[in-house]
JSON list of C-alpha atoms in Angstrom, two decimals:
[
{"chain": "W", "resi": 1, "resn": "MET", "atom": "CA", "xyz": [-0.24, 0.24, -0.01]},
{"chain": "W", "resi": 2, "resn": "SER", "atom": "CA", "xyz": [1.46, 3.20, -0.70]},
{"chain": "W", "resi": 3, "resn": "GLN", "atom": "CA", "xyz": [1.77, 5.77, 1.70]},
{"chain": "W", "resi": 4, "resn": "HIS", "atom": "CA", "xyz": [-1.29, 8.18, 2.38]},
{"chain": "W", "resi": 5, "resn": "LEU", "atom": "CA", "xyz": [-1.23, 11.52, 0.86]},
{"chain": "W", "resi": 6, "resn": "SER", "atom": "CA", "xyz": [-1.69, 13.13, 4.40]},
{"chain": "W", "resi": 7, "resn": "HIS", "atom": "CA", "xyz": [0.74, 11.55, 6.40]},
{"chain": "W", "resi": 8, "resn": "GLU", "atom": "CA", "xyz": [3.73, 13.79, 6.17]},
{"chain": "W", "resi": 9, "resn": "ASP", "atom": "CA", "xyz": [1.33, 16.84, 7.14]},
{"chain": "W", "resi": 10, "resn": "ILE", "atom": "CA", "xyz": [-0.10, 14.40, 10.03]},
{"chain": "W", "resi": 11, "resn": "LEU", "atom": "CA", "xyz": [3.74, 14.42, 11.26]},
{"chain": "W", "resi": 12, "resn": "LYS", "atom": "CA", "xyz": [4.40, 17.80, 11.42]},
{"chain": "W", "resi": 13, "resn": "ARG", "atom": "CA", "xyz": [1.16, 18.93, 13.02]},
{"chain": "W", "resi": 14, "resn": "LEU", "atom": "CA", "xyz": [1.93, 16.51, 15.54]},
{"chain": "W", "resi": 15, "resn": "LYS", "atom": "CA", "xyz": [5.79, 17.36, 15.79]},
{"chain": "W", "resi": 16, "resn": "ARG", "atom": "CA", "xyz": [4.50, 20.98, 16.62]},
{"chain": "W", "resi": 17, "resn": "ALA", "atom": "CA", "xyz": [1.76, 19.46, 19.31]},
{"chain": "W", "resi": 18, "resn": "ASN", "atom": "CA", "xyz": [4.36, 17.36, 21.01]},
{"chain": "W", "resi": 19, "resn": "GLY", "atom": "CA", "xyz": [7.00, 20.38, 20.98]},
{"chain": "W", "resi": 20, "resn": "HIS", "atom": "CA", "xyz": [3.66, 22.72, 22.43]},
{"chain": "W", "resi": 21, "resn": "LEU", "atom": "CA", "xyz": [3.22, 19.77, 25.07]},
{"chain": "W", "resi": 22, "resn": "LYS", "atom": "CA", "xyz": [6.75, 19.63, 26.29]},
{"chain": "W", "resi": 23, "resn": "SER", "atom": "CA", "xyz": [6.30, 24.05, 26.86]},
{"chain": "W", "resi": 24, "resn": "ILE", "atom": "CA", "xyz": [3.49, 23.17, 28.67]},
{"chain": "W", "resi": 25, "resn": "MET", "atom": "CA", "xyz": [5.37, 20.77, 31.41]},
{"chain": "W", "resi": 26, "resn": "THR", "atom": "CA", "xyz": [7.89, 23.71, 31.51]},
{"chain": "W", "resi": 27, "resn": "MET", "atom": "CA", "xyz": [4.87, 26.17, 32.40]},
{"chain": "W", "resi": 28, "resn": "ILE", "atom": "CA", "xyz": [3.80, 24.08, 34.96]},
{"chain": "W", "resi": 29, "resn": "GLU", "atom": "CA", "xyz": [6.82, 23.65, 36.55]},
{"chain": "W", "resi": 30, "resn": "LYS", "atom": "CA", "xyz": [7.63, 27.39, 36.62]},
{"chain": "W", "resi": 31, "resn": "GLU", "atom": "CA", "xyz": [3.90, 27.55, 38.38]},
{"chain": "W", "resi": 32, "resn": "ARG", "atom": "CA", "xyz": [2.36, 29.32, 35.54]},
{"chain": "W", "resi": 33, "resn": "ASN", "atom": "CA", "xyz": [-1.32, 30.53, 35.51]},
{"chain": "W", "resi": 34, "resn": "CYS", "atom": "CA", "xyz": [-3.70, 27.60, 35.26]},
{"chain": "W", "resi": 35, "resn": "SER", "atom": "CA", "xyz": [-5.71, 29.79, 33.02]},
{"chain": "W", "resi": 36, "resn": "GLU", "atom": "CA", "xyz": [-2.88, 29.94, 30.43]},
{"chain": "W", "resi": 37, "resn": "ILE", "atom": "CA", "xyz": [-1.99, 26.27, 30.69]},
{"chain": "W", "resi": 38, "resn": "ALA", "atom": "CA", "xyz": [-5.53, 25.40, 30.25]},
{"chain": "W", "resi": 39, "resn": "GLN", "atom": "CA", "xyz": [-5.69, 27.49, 27.19]},
{"chain": "W", "resi": 40, "resn": "GLN", "atom": "CA", "xyz": [-2.51, 26.05, 26.18]},
{"chain": "W", "resi": 41, "resn": "LEU", "atom": "CA", "xyz": [-3.42, 22.20, 26.68]},
{"chain": "W", "resi": 42, "resn": "HIS", "atom": "CA", "xyz": [-7.20, 22.83, 24.99]},
{"chain": "W", "resi": 43, "resn": "ALA", "atom": "CA", "xyz": [-4.99, 24.70, 21.82]},
{"chain": "W", "resi": 44, "resn": "VAL", "atom": "CA", "xyz": [-2.78, 20.71, 21.83]},
{"chain": "W", "resi": 45, "resn": "GLU", "atom": "CA", "xyz": [-5.88, 18.59, 22.47]},
{"chain": "W", "resi": 46, "resn": "LYS", "atom": "CA", "xyz": [-7.71, 20.54, 19.40]},
{"chain": "W", "resi": 47, "resn": "ALA", "atom": "CA", "xyz": [-4.45, 20.26, 17.11]},
{"chain": "W", "resi": 48, "resn": "ILE", "atom": "CA", "xyz": [-4.20, 16.80, 18.06]},
{"chain": "W", "resi": 49, "resn": "SER", "atom": "CA", "xyz": [-7.86, 16.35, 17.38]},
{"chain": "W", "resi": 50, "resn": "ASN", "atom": "CA", "xyz": [-7.52, 17.98, 13.56]},
{"chain": "W", "resi": 51, "resn": "ALA", "atom": "CA", "xyz": [-4.94, 15.05, 13.49]},
{"chain": "W", "resi": 52, "resn": "LYS", "atom": "CA", "xyz": [-6.34, 12.65, 13.88]},
{"chain": "W", "resi": 53, "resn": "LYS", "atom": "CA", "xyz": [-9.67, 13.76, 11.39]},
{"chain": "W", "resi": 54, "resn": "LEU", "atom": "CA", "xyz": [-7.06, 14.19, 8.80]},
{"chain": "W", "resi": 55, "resn": "LEU", "atom": "CA", "xyz": [-5.88, 10.80, 8.99]},
{"chain": "W", "resi": 56, "resn": "ILE", "atom": "CA", "xyz": [-9.50, 9.18, 9.42]},
{"chain": "W", "resi": 57, "resn": "HIS", "atom": "CA", "xyz": [-10.65, 11.15, 6.56]},
{"chain": "W", "resi": 58, "resn": "ASP", "atom": "CA", "xyz": [-7.63, 10.64, 4.43]},
{"chain": "W", "resi": 59, "resn": "HIS", "atom": "CA", "xyz": [-8.31, 6.83, 5.09]},
{"chain": "W", "resi": 60, "resn": "ILE", "atom": "CA", "xyz": [-11.71, 7.13, 3.74]},
{"chain": "W", "resi": 61, "resn": "ASP", "atom": "CA", "xyz": [-10.90, 9.02, 0.70]},
{"chain": "W", "resi": 62, "resn": "HIS", "atom": "CA", "xyz": [-7.18, 6.82, 0.22]},
{"chain": "W", "resi": 63, "resn": "CYS", "atom": "CA", "xyz": [-7.92, 3.33, 1.38]},
{"chain": "W", "resi": 64, "resn": "LEU", "atom": "CA", "xyz": [-11.70, 2.67, 1.22]},
{"chain": "W", "resi": 65, "resn": "ASP", "atom": "CA", "xyz": [-12.40, 4.46, -1.99]},
{"chain": "W", "resi": 66, "resn": "SER", "atom": "CA", "xyz": [-9.95, 2.28, -3.39]},
{"chain": "W", "resi": 67, "resn": "ALA", "atom": "CA", "xyz": [-10.62, -0.77, -2.13]},
{"chain": "W", "resi": 68, "resn": "ALA", "atom": "CA", "xyz": [-14.01, -0.25, -3.55]},
{"chain": "W", "resi": 69, "resn": "LYS", "atom": "CA", "xyz": [-13.23, 0.56, -6.64]},
{"chain": "W", "resi": 70, "resn": "ASP", "atom": "CA", "xyz": [-10.57, -2.28, -7.04]},
{"chain": "W", "resi": 71, "resn": "GLY", "atom": "CA", "xyz": [-12.67, -4.81, -5.67]},
{"chain": "W", "resi": 72, "resn": "THR", "atom": "CA", "xyz": [-10.15, -5.46, -2.99]},
{"chain": "W", "resi": 73, "resn": "LEU", "atom": "CA", "xyz": [-12.51, -5.31, -0.11]},
{"chain": "W", "resi": 74, "resn": "SER", "atom": "CA", "xyz": [-16.58, -6.27, -0.87]},
{"chain": "W", "resi": 75, "resn": "SER", "atom": "CA", "xyz": [-18.97, -3.20, -0.02]},
{"chain": "W", "resi": 76, "resn": "ASP", "atom": "CA", "xyz": [-19.92, -5.19, 2.84]},
{"chain": "W", "resi": 77, "resn": "ASP", "atom": "CA", "xyz": [-15.96, -4.92, 4.55]},
{"chain": "W", "resi": 78, "resn": "VAL", "atom": "CA", "xyz": [-16.07, -1.43, 3.07]},
{"chain": "W", "resi": 79, "resn": "ILE", "atom": "CA", "xyz": [-18.82, -0.35, 5.24]},
{"chain": "W", "resi": 80, "resn": "LYS", "atom": "CA", "xyz": [-17.38, -2.10, 8.17]},
{"chain": "W", "resi": 81, "resn": "GLU", "atom": "CA", "xyz": [-13.99, -0.86, 8.27]},
{"chain": "W", "resi": 82, "resn": "PHE", "atom": "CA", "xyz": [-15.72, 2.58, 7.57]},
{"chain": "W", "resi": 83, "resn": "LYS", "atom": "CA", "xyz": [-17.77, 2.31, 11.14]},
{"chain": "W", "resi": 84, "resn": "GLN", "atom": "CA", "xyz": [-15.01, 0.98, 12.60]},
{"chain": "W", "resi": 85, "resn": "ILE", "atom": "CA", "xyz": [-12.54, 3.52, 11.61]},
{"chain": "W", "resi": 86, "resn": "THR", "atom": "CA", "xyz": [-15.58, 6.92, 12.25]},
{"chain": "W", "resi": 87, "resn": "LYS", "atom": "CA", "xyz": [-16.17, 5.54, 15.68]},
{"chain": "W", "resi": 88, "resn": "TYR", "atom": "CA", "xyz": [-13.00, 7.35, 16.30]},
{"chain": "W", "resi": 89, "resn": "LEU", "atom": "CA", "xyz": [-14.13, 10.59, 15.21]}
]
């Protein structure tokens, strides 16, 4: 299977979120304001959520669509896998 089109973008997003998360840990160690920390945690959470959505949408567009078109998976299997992955949205 070829690499998903979005994997490079997802990795960039996750690396940024990881760096941001490390800075949040520093904020906590330095006893910064709880509201500032919560705001930054929310931003990291949102970034990870967006990366997850991008991965899932790309999987649907790339893998499931291709499998349905080329007959790699039956329509029942495509629907089953679609249901499986969308539970993570």
